[in-house]
Coordinates of N, CA and C in Angstrom, one line a residue:
X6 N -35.2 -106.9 99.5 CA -34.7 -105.8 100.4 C -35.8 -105.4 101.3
X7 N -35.3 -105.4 102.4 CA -36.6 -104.8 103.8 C -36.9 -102.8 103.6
X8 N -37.9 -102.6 103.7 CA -37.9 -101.6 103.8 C -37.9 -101.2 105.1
X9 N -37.5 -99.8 105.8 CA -37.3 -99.6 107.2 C -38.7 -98.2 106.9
X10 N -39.7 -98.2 108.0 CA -40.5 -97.4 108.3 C -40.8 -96.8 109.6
X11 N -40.1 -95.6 109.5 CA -40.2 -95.0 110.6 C -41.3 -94.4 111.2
X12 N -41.1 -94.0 112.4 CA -42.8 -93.6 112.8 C -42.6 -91.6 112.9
X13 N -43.5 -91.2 112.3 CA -43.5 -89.6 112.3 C -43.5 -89.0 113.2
X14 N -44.0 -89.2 114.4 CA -43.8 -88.7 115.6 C -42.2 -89.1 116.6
X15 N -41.4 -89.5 115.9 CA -40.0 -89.8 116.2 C -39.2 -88.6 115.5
X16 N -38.4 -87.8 116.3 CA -37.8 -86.7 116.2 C -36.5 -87.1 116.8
X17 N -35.7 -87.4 115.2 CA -34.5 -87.9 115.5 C -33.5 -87.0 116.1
X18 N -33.5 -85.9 115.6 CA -32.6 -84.8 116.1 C -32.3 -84.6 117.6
X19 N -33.7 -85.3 118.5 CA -33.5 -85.5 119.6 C -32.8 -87.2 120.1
X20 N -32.4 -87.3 119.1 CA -31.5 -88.8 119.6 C -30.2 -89.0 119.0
X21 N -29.7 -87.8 118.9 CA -28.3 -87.3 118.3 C -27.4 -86.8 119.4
X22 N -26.5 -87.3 119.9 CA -25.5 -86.7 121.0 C -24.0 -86.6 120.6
X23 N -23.7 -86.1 121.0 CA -22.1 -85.2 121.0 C -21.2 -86.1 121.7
X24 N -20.1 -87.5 121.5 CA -19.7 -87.9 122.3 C -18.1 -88.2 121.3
X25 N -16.5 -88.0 122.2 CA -16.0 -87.9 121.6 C -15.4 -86.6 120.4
X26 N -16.1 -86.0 120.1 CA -16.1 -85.2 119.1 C -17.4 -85.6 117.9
X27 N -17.9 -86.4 118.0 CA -18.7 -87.5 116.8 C -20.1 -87.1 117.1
X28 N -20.9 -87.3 116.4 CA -22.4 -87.3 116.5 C -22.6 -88.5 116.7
X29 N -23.7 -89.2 117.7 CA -24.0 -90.9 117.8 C -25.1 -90.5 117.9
X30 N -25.8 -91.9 117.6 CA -26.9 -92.3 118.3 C -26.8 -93.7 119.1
X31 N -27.2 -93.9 120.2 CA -27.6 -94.7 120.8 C -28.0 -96.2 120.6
X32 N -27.6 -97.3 121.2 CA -28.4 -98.2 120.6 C -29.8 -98.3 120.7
X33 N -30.6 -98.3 121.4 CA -31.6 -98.1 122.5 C -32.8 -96.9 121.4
X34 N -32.0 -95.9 120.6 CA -32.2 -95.3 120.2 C -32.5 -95.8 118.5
X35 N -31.8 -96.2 118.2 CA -31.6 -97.1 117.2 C -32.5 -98.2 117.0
X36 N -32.8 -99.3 117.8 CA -34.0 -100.1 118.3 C -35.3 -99.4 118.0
X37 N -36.0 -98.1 118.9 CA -36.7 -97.7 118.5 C -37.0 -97.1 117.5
X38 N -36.1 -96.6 116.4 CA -36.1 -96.1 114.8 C -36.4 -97.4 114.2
X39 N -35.8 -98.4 114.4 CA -36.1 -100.2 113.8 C -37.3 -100.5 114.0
X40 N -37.7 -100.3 115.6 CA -39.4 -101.0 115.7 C -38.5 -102.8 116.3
X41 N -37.3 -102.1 116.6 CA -36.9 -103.7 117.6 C -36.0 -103.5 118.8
X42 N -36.0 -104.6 119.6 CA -35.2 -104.4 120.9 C -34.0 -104.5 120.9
X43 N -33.6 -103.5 121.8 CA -32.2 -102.8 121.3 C -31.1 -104.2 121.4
X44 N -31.5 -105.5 122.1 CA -30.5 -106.5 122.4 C -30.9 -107.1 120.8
X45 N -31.1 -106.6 120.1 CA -31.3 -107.5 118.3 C -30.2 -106.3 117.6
X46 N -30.6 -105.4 118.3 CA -29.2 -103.9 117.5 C -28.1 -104.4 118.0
X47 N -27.8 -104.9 119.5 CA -26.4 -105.3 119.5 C -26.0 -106.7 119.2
X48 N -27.2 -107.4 118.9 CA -26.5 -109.1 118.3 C -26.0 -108.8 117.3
X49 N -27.0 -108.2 115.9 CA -26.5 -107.8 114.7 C -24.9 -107.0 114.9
X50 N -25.2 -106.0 116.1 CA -23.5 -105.5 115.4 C -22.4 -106.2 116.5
X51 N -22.5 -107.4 117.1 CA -21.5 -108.5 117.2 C -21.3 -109.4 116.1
X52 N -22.5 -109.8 115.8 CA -22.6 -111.1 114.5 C -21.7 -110.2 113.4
X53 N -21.8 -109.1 112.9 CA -21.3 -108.8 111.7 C -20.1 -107.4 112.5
X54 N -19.3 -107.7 113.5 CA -18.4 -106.5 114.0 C -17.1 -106.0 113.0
X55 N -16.8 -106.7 112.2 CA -16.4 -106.1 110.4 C -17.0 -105.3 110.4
X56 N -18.5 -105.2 109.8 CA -18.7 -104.1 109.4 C -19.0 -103.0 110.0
X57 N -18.9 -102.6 111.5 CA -18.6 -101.9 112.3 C -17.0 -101.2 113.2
X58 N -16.7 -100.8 111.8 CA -15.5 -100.3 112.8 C -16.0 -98.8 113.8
X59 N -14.5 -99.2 114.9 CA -14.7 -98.0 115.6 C -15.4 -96.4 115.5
X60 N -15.0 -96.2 113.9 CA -15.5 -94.6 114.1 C -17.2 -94.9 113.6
X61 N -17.6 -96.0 113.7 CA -19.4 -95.9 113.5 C -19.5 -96.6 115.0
X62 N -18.9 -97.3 115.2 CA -19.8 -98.2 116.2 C -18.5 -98.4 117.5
X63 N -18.8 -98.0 118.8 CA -17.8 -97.8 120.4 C -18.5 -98.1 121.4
X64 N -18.2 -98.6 122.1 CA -18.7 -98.8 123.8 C -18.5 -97.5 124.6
X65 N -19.5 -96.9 125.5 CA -19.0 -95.5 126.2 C -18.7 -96.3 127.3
X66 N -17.5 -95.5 127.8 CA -17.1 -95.5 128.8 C -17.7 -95.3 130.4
X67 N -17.7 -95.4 131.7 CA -18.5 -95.0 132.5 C -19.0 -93.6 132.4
X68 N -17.5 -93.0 132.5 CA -17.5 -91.3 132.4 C -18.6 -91.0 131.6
X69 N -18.4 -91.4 130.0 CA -19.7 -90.8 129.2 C -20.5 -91.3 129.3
X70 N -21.0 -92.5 129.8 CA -22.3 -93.2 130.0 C -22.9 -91.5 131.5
X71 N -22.2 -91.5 132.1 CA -22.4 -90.8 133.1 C -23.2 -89.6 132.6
X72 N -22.4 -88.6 131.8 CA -22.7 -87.8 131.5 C -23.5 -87.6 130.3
X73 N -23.7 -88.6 129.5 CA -24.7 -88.5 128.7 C -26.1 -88.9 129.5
X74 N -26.2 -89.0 130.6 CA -27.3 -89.4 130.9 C -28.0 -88.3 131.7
X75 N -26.9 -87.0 132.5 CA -27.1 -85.9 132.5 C -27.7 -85.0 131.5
X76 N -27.1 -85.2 130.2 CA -27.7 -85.0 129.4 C -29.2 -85.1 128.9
X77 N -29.4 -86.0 128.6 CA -30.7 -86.5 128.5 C -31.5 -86.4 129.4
X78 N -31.3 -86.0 130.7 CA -32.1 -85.7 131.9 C -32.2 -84.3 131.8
X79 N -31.1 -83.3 131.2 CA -31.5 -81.9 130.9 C -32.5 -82.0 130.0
X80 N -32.1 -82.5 128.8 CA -32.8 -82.1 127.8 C -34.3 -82.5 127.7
X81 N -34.5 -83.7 128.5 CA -36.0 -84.1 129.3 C -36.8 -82.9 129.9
X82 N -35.8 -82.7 130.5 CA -36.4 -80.9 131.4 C -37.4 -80.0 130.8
X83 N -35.9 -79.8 129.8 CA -35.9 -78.7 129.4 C -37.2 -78.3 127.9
X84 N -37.8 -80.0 128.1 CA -38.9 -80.2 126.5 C -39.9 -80.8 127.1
X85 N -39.9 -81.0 128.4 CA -41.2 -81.1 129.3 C -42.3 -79.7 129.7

């Protein structure tokens, strides 16, 4: 079994968004908690898409691609 080791100065709470109604995280986001590139997060969740259904694992839409990235641009702001 692999152990996963996170790095302390990663403050997940800040990689938590509101989309749909759901809490996600990001792939990109996800990558960095791994310590790998986020295109290894999305091979794995093609290779095994069984064990990803919809309510863990979705494609955003332009719309929310859009606006979550407003997001993240506030919240950049707003912790700078």
């Amino acid at each position: 079994m692999n152990n996963v080791i996170i790095k302390n100065d990663v403050k997940i709470e800040n990689m938590i968004y509101e989309i749909r109604g759901k809490q996600v995280m990001l792939d990109s986001d996800l990558a960095k908690l791994y310590n790998v590139e986020t295109k290894r997060i999305n091979e794995a969740v093609k290779n095994n898409i069984e064990k990803f259904p919809e309510r863990y694992c979705f494609k955003l839409t332009d719309d929310e691609s859009n606006n979550l990235l407003v997001e993240i641009f506030d919240q950049k702001i707003n912790t700078d």
